Short mmCIF file of C-alpha atoms and ligand atoms in Angstrom, two decimals:
data_model
loop_
_atom_site.label_atom_id
_atom_site.label_comp_id
_atom_site.label_asym_id
_atom_site.label_seq_id
_atom_site.Cartn_x
_atom_site.Cartn_y
_atom_site.Cartn_z
CA UNK A 1 -31.51 9.70 11.27
CA UNK A 2 -29.19 8.92 14.24
CA UNK A 3 -29.36 5.56 14.31
CA UNK A 4 -27.64 5.34 10.82
CA UNK A 5 -24.27 4.25 10.17
CA UNK A 6 -21.36 6.75 10.12
CA UNK A 7 -20.63 7.60 6.07
CA UNK A 8 -17.22 8.04 5.49
CA UNK A 9 -15.28 9.00 2.40
CA UNK A 10 -11.94 8.64 2.05
CA UNK A 11 -9.53 10.22 -0.38
CA UNK A 12 -5.71 8.50 -1.41
CA UNK A 13 -3.60 10.51 -3.23
CA UNK A 14 0.10 9.84 -2.05
CA UNK A 15 1.77 8.61 -5.21
CA UNK A 16 0.65 7.66 -8.59
CA UNK A 17 -3.11 7.24 -8.11
CA UNK A 18 -5.78 9.57 -7.05
CA UNK A 19 -8.66 7.66 -5.47
CA UNK A 20 -12.17 8.13 -3.78
CA UNK A 21 -13.78 5.53 -1.50
CA UNK A 22 -16.99 5.94 0.51
CA UNK A 23 -17.80 3.50 2.78
CA UNK A 24 -20.36 2.81 5.87
CA UNK A 25 -19.72 0.56 8.98
CA UNK A 26 -20.68 -2.52 7.29
CA UNK A 27 -20.47 -1.89 3.52
CA UNK A 28 -18.36 -0.73 1.19
CA UNK A 29 -20.19 1.60 -1.24
CA UNK A 30 -17.93 3.00 -3.92
CA UNK A 31 -14.62 3.26 -5.02
CA UNK A 32 -13.17 5.45 -8.24
CA UNK A 33 -9.79 5.94 -9.02
CA UNK A 34 -7.42 7.50 -11.83
CA UNK A 35 -3.78 6.62 -11.95
CA UNK A 36 -1.32 9.03 -13.58
CA UNK A 37 0.67 6.87 -16.16
CA UNK A 38 3.82 8.57 -16.92
CA UNK A 39 4.38 8.43 -20.97
CA UNK A 40 8.29 7.75 -20.75
CA UNK A 41 10.39 7.29 -17.49
CA UNK A 42 9.49 7.22 -13.98
CA UNK A 43 6.62 9.26 -12.06
CA UNK A 44 7.42 13.20 -12.21
CA UNK A 45 6.15 14.21 -8.83
CA UNK A 46 4.49 17.58 -10.33
CA UNK A 47 2.83 15.97 -13.18
CA UNK A 48 1.14 13.54 -11.04
CA UNK A 49 -0.07 16.41 -8.81
CA UNK A 50 -1.31 18.23 -12.18
CA UNK A 51 -3.06 14.68 -13.22
CA UNK A 52 -4.59 14.48 -9.77
CA UNK A 53 -6.13 17.92 -9.62
CA UNK A 54 -7.61 17.38 -13.12
CA UNK A 55 -9.35 14.39 -12.40
CA UNK A 56 -10.06 14.60 -8.81
CA UNK A 57 -13.54 16.39 -9.25
CA UNK A 58 -14.49 13.55 -11.74
CA UNK A 59 -12.92 11.01 -9.35
CA UNK A 60 -15.24 12.26 -6.40
CA UNK A 61 -18.55 12.85 -8.07
CA UNK A 62 -18.37 9.27 -9.83
CA UNK A 63 -17.84 7.71 -6.70
CA UNK A 64 -21.16 9.78 -4.68
CA UNK A 65 -22.99 8.70 -7.91
CA UNK A 66 -21.75 5.16 -7.55
CA UNK A 67 -22.51 5.04 -3.96
CA UNK A 68 -25.83 6.98 -4.13
CA UNK A 69 -25.56 9.68 -1.89
CA UNK A 70 -24.82 13.45 -2.12
CA UNK A 71 -21.92 15.29 -0.49
CA UNK A 72 -23.89 16.07 2.52
CA UNK A 73 -24.65 12.43 3.43
CA UNK A 74 -20.93 12.13 4.06
CA UNK A 75 -20.28 11.98 8.24
CA UNK A 76 -16.43 12.09 7.86
CA UNK A 77 -13.97 12.96 5.37
CA UNK A 78 -10.33 10.74 5.46
CA UNK A 79 -7.56 11.57 3.40
CA UNK A 80 -3.88 10.58 2.90
CA UNK A 81 -1.78 12.71 4.68
CA UNK A 82 1.38 11.03 3.97
CA UNK A 83 4.12 9.60 3.39
CA UNK A 84 4.44 10.35 -0.29
CA UNK A 85 5.30 12.86 -2.85
CA UNK A 86 4.74 16.34 -1.33
CA UNK A 87 2.56 17.93 -4.46
CA UNK A 88 0.34 14.97 -4.81
CA UNK A 89 -0.48 15.14 -0.93
CA UNK A 90 -1.08 18.83 -1.13
CA UNK A 91 -3.94 18.15 -4.15
CA UNK A 92 -5.54 15.57 -1.94
CA UNK A 93 -5.55 17.44 0.93
CA UNK A 94 -7.00 20.88 -0.43
CA UNK A 95 -9.80 18.77 -1.81
CA UNK A 96 -10.72 17.02 1.73
CA UNK A 97 -10.50 20.12 3.42
CA UNK A 98 -12.70 21.79 0.78
CA UNK A 99 -15.10 19.17 1.45
CA UNK A 100 -15.11 19.67 5.39
CA UNK A 101 -15.64 23.24 5.19
CA UNK A 102 -18.29 23.04 2.61
CA UNK A 103 -20.16 20.32 4.47
CA UNK A 104 -19.28 21.26 8.05
CA UNK A 105 -18.30 17.49 8.74
CA UNK A 106 -15.15 16.46 10.46
CA UNK A 107 -11.72 15.73 8.59
CA UNK A 108 -9.14 13.18 9.86
CA UNK A 109 -5.68 12.89 8.01
CA UNK A 110 -4.49 9.00 7.52
CA UNK A 111 -1.09 7.57 7.62
CA UNK A 112 -1.01 5.84 3.95
CA UNK A 113 0.37 2.22 5.48
CA UNK A 114 -1.97 2.37 8.22
CA UNK A 115 -4.85 2.48 5.79
CA UNK A 116 -3.19 -0.46 3.80
CA UNK A 117 -3.59 -2.55 6.73
CA UNK A 118 -6.95 -1.66 8.08
CA UNK A 119 -8.39 -2.46 4.73
CA UNK A 120 -6.54 -5.73 4.96
CA UNK A 121 -7.99 -6.28 8.23
CA UNK A 122 -11.71 -5.39 7.46
CA UNK A 123 -12.04 -7.46 4.09
CA UNK A 124 -9.83 -10.46 5.19
CA UNK A 125 -10.51 -10.88 9.02
CA UNK A 126 -7.38 -10.64 10.23
CA UNK A 127 -7.20 -9.18 13.71
CA UNK A 128 -3.77 -8.85 14.87
CA UNK A 129 -1.40 -9.93 12.06
CA UNK A 130 2.17 -9.22 10.98
CA UNK A 131 1.90 -6.88 8.05
CA UNK A 132 4.06 -7.53 4.93
CA UNK A 133 3.54 -4.14 3.10
CA UNK A 134 5.11 -4.40 -0.23
CA UNK A 135 4.37 -1.48 -2.81
CA UNK A 136 6.33 0.88 -5.02
CA UNK A 137 8.10 3.07 -2.77
CA UNK A 138 7.47 0.93 0.45
CA UNK A 139 8.72 -2.60 1.82
CA UNK A 140 8.09 -2.80 5.53
CA UNK A 141 7.48 -5.48 7.97
CA UNK A 142 4.99 -3.87 10.83
CA UNK A 143 3.26 -5.23 13.68
CA UNK A 144 1.15 -3.79 16.67
CA UNK A 145 2.86 -3.46 19.90
CA UNK A 146 2.01 -1.60 22.67
CA UNK A 147 -0.59 0.42 21.09
CA UNK A 148 0.82 1.22 17.77
CA UNK A 149 2.15 -0.27 14.66
CA UNK A 150 5.38 -0.41 14.57
CA UNK A 151 7.83 -1.15 11.74
CA UNK A 152 10.08 -4.24 12.80
CA UNK A 153 11.71 -4.28 9.24
CA UNK A 154 12.18 -2.33 6.20
CA UNK A 155 14.12 -1.54 2.98
CA UNK A 156 17.26 0.15 3.46
CA UNK A 157 17.18 1.98 0.27
CA UNK A 158 14.54 1.34 -2.44
CA UNK A 159 11.09 -0.29 -2.22
CA UNK A 160 10.62 -3.58 -3.64
CA UNK A 161 7.95 -2.28 -6.45
CA UNK A 162 10.39 0.63 -7.28
CA UNK A 163 13.14 -2.01 -7.95
CA UNK A 164 11.23 -3.87 -10.16
CA UNK A 165 9.90 -1.19 -12.27
CA UNK A 166 13.14 0.50 -12.42
CA UNK A 167 14.69 -2.78 -14.10
CA UNK A 168 11.23 -3.24 -16.36
CA UNK A 169 11.76 0.28 -17.56
CA UNK A 170 15.55 -0.26 -18.52
CA UNK A 171 14.16 -3.09 -20.04
CA UNK A 172 11.41 -1.11 -22.28
CA UNK A 173 8.34 -2.03 -20.32
CA UNK A 174 6.39 0.95 -19.29
CA UNK A 175 5.28 1.60 -15.75
CA UNK A 176 4.10 -0.24 -13.44
CA UNK A 177 6.49 -3.17 -14.78
CA UNK A 178 5.58 -5.49 -11.98
CA UNK A 179 2.88 -7.41 -13.78
CA UNK A 180 4.78 -8.01 -16.81
CA UNK A 181 8.07 -8.84 -15.09
CA UNK A 182 5.59 -11.46 -13.23
CA UNK A 183 4.80 -12.99 -16.75
CA UNK A 184 7.93 -13.37 -17.97
CA UNK A 185 9.16 -14.81 -14.90
CA UNK A 186 6.84 -17.43 -15.47
CA UNK A 187 9.02 -18.30 -18.61
CA UNK A 188 12.28 -18.07 -16.79
CA UNK A 189 14.37 -21.58 -15.71
CA UNK A 190 17.92 -20.26 -15.00
CA UNK A 191 18.79 -18.85 -11.31
CA UNK A 192 21.04 -16.14 -11.94
CA UNK A 193 22.91 -15.22 -8.88
CA UNK A 194 21.78 -11.78 -7.62
CA UNK A 195 22.95 -10.07 -3.99
CA UNK A 196 20.57 -11.50 -1.39
CA UNK A 197 20.70 -8.75 1.29
CA UNK A 198 18.84 -9.13 4.51
CA UNK A 199 20.00 -7.38 7.81
CA UNK A 200 17.87 -8.60 10.69
CA UNK A 201 14.66 -7.51 9.72
CA UNK A 202 15.64 -5.09 7.21
CA UNK A 203 16.22 -5.90 3.55
CA UNK A 204 18.12 -3.94 0.64
CA UNK A 205 17.38 -4.00 -3.12
CA UNK A 206 19.39 -1.77 -5.02
CA UNK A 207 22.04 -4.28 -5.39
CA UNK A 208 19.90 -6.28 -7.23
CA UNK A 209 18.64 -3.91 -9.52
CA UNK A 210 22.51 -2.94 -10.22
CA UNK A 211 23.36 -6.48 -10.58
CA UNK A 212 19.78 -7.41 -12.97
CA UNK A 213 20.74 -4.21 -15.12
CA UNK A 214 24.22 -5.61 -15.96
CA UNK A 215 22.78 -9.07 -16.97
CA UNK A 216 20.25 -7.06 -19.26
CA UNK A 217 23.33 -5.38 -20.68
CA UNK A 218 25.29 -8.74 -21.32
CA UNK A 219 22.71 -10.39 -23.11
CA UNK A 220 20.96 -12.78 -20.11
CA UNK A 221 17.26 -13.52 -21.32
CA UNK A 222 14.94 -11.03 -19.73
CA UNK A 223 12.61 -14.32 -18.79
CA UNK A 224 15.98 -15.43 -16.62
CA UNK A 225 16.41 -12.23 -15.15
CA UNK A 226 12.93 -11.66 -14.45
CA UNK A 227 12.57 -15.06 -12.53
CA UNK A 228 15.99 -14.62 -10.50
CA UNK A 229 15.02 -11.04 -9.41
CA UNK A 230 11.51 -12.56 -7.86
CA UNK A 231 13.09 -15.71 -6.31
CA UNK A 232 15.80 -13.51 -4.73
CA UNK A 233 14.00 -10.46 -3.37
CA UNK A 234 11.03 -12.90 -2.74
CA UNK A 235 13.00 -14.93 -0.56
CA UNK A 236 14.36 -12.19 1.28
CA UNK A 237 10.92 -11.12 2.29
CA UNK A 238 9.75 -14.85 3.42
CA UNK A 239 13.06 -14.90 5.55
CA UNK A 240 12.40 -11.36 7.28
CA UNK A 241 8.51 -12.15 8.08
CA UNK A 242 9.59 -15.54 9.45
CA UNK A 243 11.75 -13.34 11.87
CA UNK A 244 8.85 -11.45 12.54
CA UNK A 245 6.39 -13.51 13.44
CA UNK A 246 9.13 -15.07 16.00
CA UNK A 247 10.17 -11.57 17.37
CA UNK A 248 6.40 -10.82 17.83
CA UNK A 249 4.91 -13.80 18.68
CA UNK A 250 2.07 -13.10 16.32
CA UNK A 251 -0.03 -16.14 14.38
CA UNK A 252 -1.26 -14.40 11.04
CA UNK A 253 0.37 -12.56 8.17
CA UNK A 254 -1.53 -10.12 6.13
CA UNK A 255 -0.09 -9.19 2.89
CA UNK A 256 -0.70 -5.35 1.03
CA UNK A 257 0.82 -3.37 -1.37
CA UNK A 258 0.64 -3.66 -5.05
CA UNK A 259 3.56 -6.10 -5.03
CA UNK A 260 1.39 -8.48 -3.19
CA UNK A 261 -0.70 -8.97 -6.23
CA UNK A 262 2.22 -11.14 -7.61
CA UNK A 263 1.09 -14.68 -7.64
CA UNK A 264 4.67 -16.25 -6.70
CA UNK A 265 5.27 -14.25 -3.95
CA UNK A 266 1.80 -15.03 -2.60
CA UNK A 267 2.86 -18.61 -3.03
CA UNK A 268 5.96 -18.42 -1.08
CA UNK A 269 4.52 -16.74 1.57
CA UNK A 270 1.73 -18.99 1.89
CA UNK A 271 3.59 -22.04 1.88
CA UNK A 272 6.17 -20.57 4.62
CA UNK A 273 2.65 -19.82 6.70
CA UNK A 274 1.56 -23.34 6.16
CA UNK A 275 4.39 -24.90 7.38
CA UNK A 276 4.61 -22.65 10.44
CA UNK A 277 1.25 -23.33 11.31
CA UNK A 278 0.32 -19.46 10.75
CA UNK A 279 -2.68 -17.97 9.05
CA UNK A 280 -2.03 -16.08 6.10
CA UNK A 281 -4.08 -13.45 4.56
CA UNK A 282 -3.94 -11.78 1.20
CA UNK A 283 -6.00 -8.47 0.79
CA UNK A 284 -8.24 -9.02 -2.29
CA UNK A 285 -6.93 -7.66 -5.65
CA UNK A 286 -8.76 -4.57 -5.67
CA UNK A 287 -7.75 -3.36 -2.26
CA UNK A 288 -4.26 -4.36 -2.67
CA UNK A 289 -3.27 -1.08 -4.73
CA UNK A 290 -3.71 2.46 -3.24
CA UNK A 291 -7.26 3.21 -3.10
CA UNK A 292 -9.92 5.57 -0.95
CA UNK A 293 -11.47 2.71 0.84
CA UNK A 294 -8.44 1.81 2.65
CA UNK A 295 -8.12 5.80 3.97
CA UNK A 296 -12.00 5.84 4.85
CA UNK A 297 -11.50 2.75 7.09
CA UNK A 298 -8.64 3.70 8.91
CA UNK A 299 -10.35 7.42 9.11
CA UNK A 300 -13.35 5.59 10.59
CA UNK A 301 -11.24 3.56 13.15
CA UNK A 302 -9.46 6.83 14.11
CA UNK A 303 -12.56 8.59 14.56
CA UNK A 304 -14.49 5.94 16.65
CA UNK A 305 -11.20 5.69 19.33
CA UNK A 306 -11.86 9.73 19.77
CA UNK A 307 -9.34 11.32 17.50
CA UNK A 308 -10.35 14.85 16.36
CA UNK A 309 -8.41 17.40 14.12
CA UNK A 310 -8.56 20.74 13.40
CA UNK A 311 -7.79 22.04 9.80
CA UNK A 312 -4.56 23.52 10.91
CA UNK A 313 -3.78 19.86 12.36
CA UNK A 314 -4.21 18.41 8.74
CA UNK A 315 -0.86 19.64 7.14
CA UNK A 316 0.55 16.77 4.99
CA UNK A 317 3.73 15.02 6.10
CA UNK A 318 5.57 13.56 3.06
CA UNK A 319 7.89 11.63 5.81
CA UNK A 320 5.09 10.42 8.04
CA UNK A 321 5.89 6.69 9.48
CA UNK A 322 2.95 4.52 10.70
CA UNK A 323 4.26 4.30 14.48
CA UNK A 324 3.70 8.16 15.15
CA UNK A 325 -0.14 7.05 15.40
CA UNK A 326 -1.98 5.57 18.13
CA UNK A 327 -3.83 2.66 17.05
CA UNK A 328 -5.92 1.79 20.48
CA UNK A 329 -8.64 -0.25 18.45
CA UNK A 330 -6.64 -3.48 18.74
CA UNK A 331 -5.31 -5.05 22.11
CA UNK A 332 -2.35 -6.88 21.28
CA UNK A 333 -2.87 -10.78 21.54
CA UNK A 334 0.66 -11.69 22.54
P1 ATP B 1 3.46 3.35 -2.18
O1 ATP B 1 2.24 2.13 -1.64
O2 ATP B 1 4.59 3.03 -1.19
O3 ATP B 1 3.01 4.72 -1.84
P2 ATP B 1 2.72 2.55 -4.74
O4 ATP B 1 1.53 3.71 -4.42
O5 ATP B 1 3.69 2.79 -6.11
O6 ATP B 1 3.57 2.82 -3.43
P3 ATP B 1 1.11 0.45 -5.14
O7 ATP B 1 -0.06 0.90 -5.64
O8 ATP B 1 0.54 -0.29 -3.77
O9 ATP B 1 2.27 1.43 -4.47
O10 ATP B 1 1.85 -0.69 -5.85
C1 ATP B 1 2.24 -0.32 -7.02
C2 ATP B 1 3.41 -1.18 -7.20
O11 ATP B 1 2.94 -2.47 -7.28
C3 ATP B 1 4.38 -0.92 -8.37
O12 ATP B 1 5.49 -0.77 -8.10
C4 ATP B 1 3.90 -2.12 -9.44
O13 ATP B 1 5.03 -2.66 -10.40
C5 ATP B 1 4.10 -3.30 -8.23
N1 ATP B 1 3.14 -4.30 -8.78
C6 ATP B 1 2.02 -4.30 -9.34
N2 ATP B 1 1.35 -5.65 -9.73
C7 ATP B 1 2.51 -6.48 -9.39
C8 ATP B 1 2.79 -7.59 -9.68
N3 ATP B 1 1.95 -8.82 -10.58
N4 ATP B 1 4.02 -8.12 -9.21
C9 ATP B 1 5.02 -7.49 -8.66
N5 ATP B 1 4.45 -6.44 -8.71
C10 ATP B 1 3.63 -5.67 -8.65
FE1 FE2 B 2 0.35 2.13 -1.23
#
């Protein structure tokens, strides 16, 4: 009936993961994902898109089954419009448009990092945090200022996750390398010198990658290299996070993205927050990685704040930035 909460279906597919999430305003109803894993080397964008197109039907129907609803019960469709790999984005957008046309329900294209923030806020209860968004392709420090989320600092070259994955790949560890490097790092004892590169609130990681690969070639223990990569790169993140808190005047931290699953990074951030008297929140494990729930949640907030999109307005944008989107549902604390 008219009083029922809105049911939102979200599709994520910016990179390696295709995922469908279903939520209503108070509950998370279902999440189904499938990850493209290249047999060798890094992600090949076309192969990722082929993977997504092959499994998207199953992923969506399983999510509907789990949520115990039919496609016609959906009130709103959200999908990740960018940033990301163009072929993957197109598969996701096409599926979302098809569902919208089929059901006659509204469609909203969502900025992917916005999804990470909004699911983090929903599941942790953070209100107006500085977000550390650390994933494969992204390394950003974001805060809400004057009606939008603004990128206060970001990587000047590669994302921290990509840096770790590329190092891992050269060491013979399959994608994604992050979890295995974390395990190896726990056994490392020797802190090797790696380039610490922070400029204002921006960071750079390719120097660390180059130096770490050199250590690998010269026979340093992989445990020590992994340990040194984590200690150096994470210390850089903590430094920019502290600066962002100071500049923005916020008193909460929210961590999101796949690299936020790393225990050592979480501990370093939590310690800094405790000393600074700041509350820190960690997005739950299952919502840290790319997923459809986060896209559904951002679409719901956008819809409720009045956003409507015609199908023509749902063109994908591989370089979509979070500060292009109005986010009026937060009133700045500072
Ligand atoms: P983006 O959000 O930029 O599109 P993505 O889709 O690659 O990038 P996620 O799915 O959020 O990002 O995260 C994947 C990344 O997280 C990979 O680089 C992976 O190695 C890294 N990762 C996962 N677990 C860990 C861990 N325990 N420690 C460090 N990194 C990790
Ligand atoms: Fe992501």
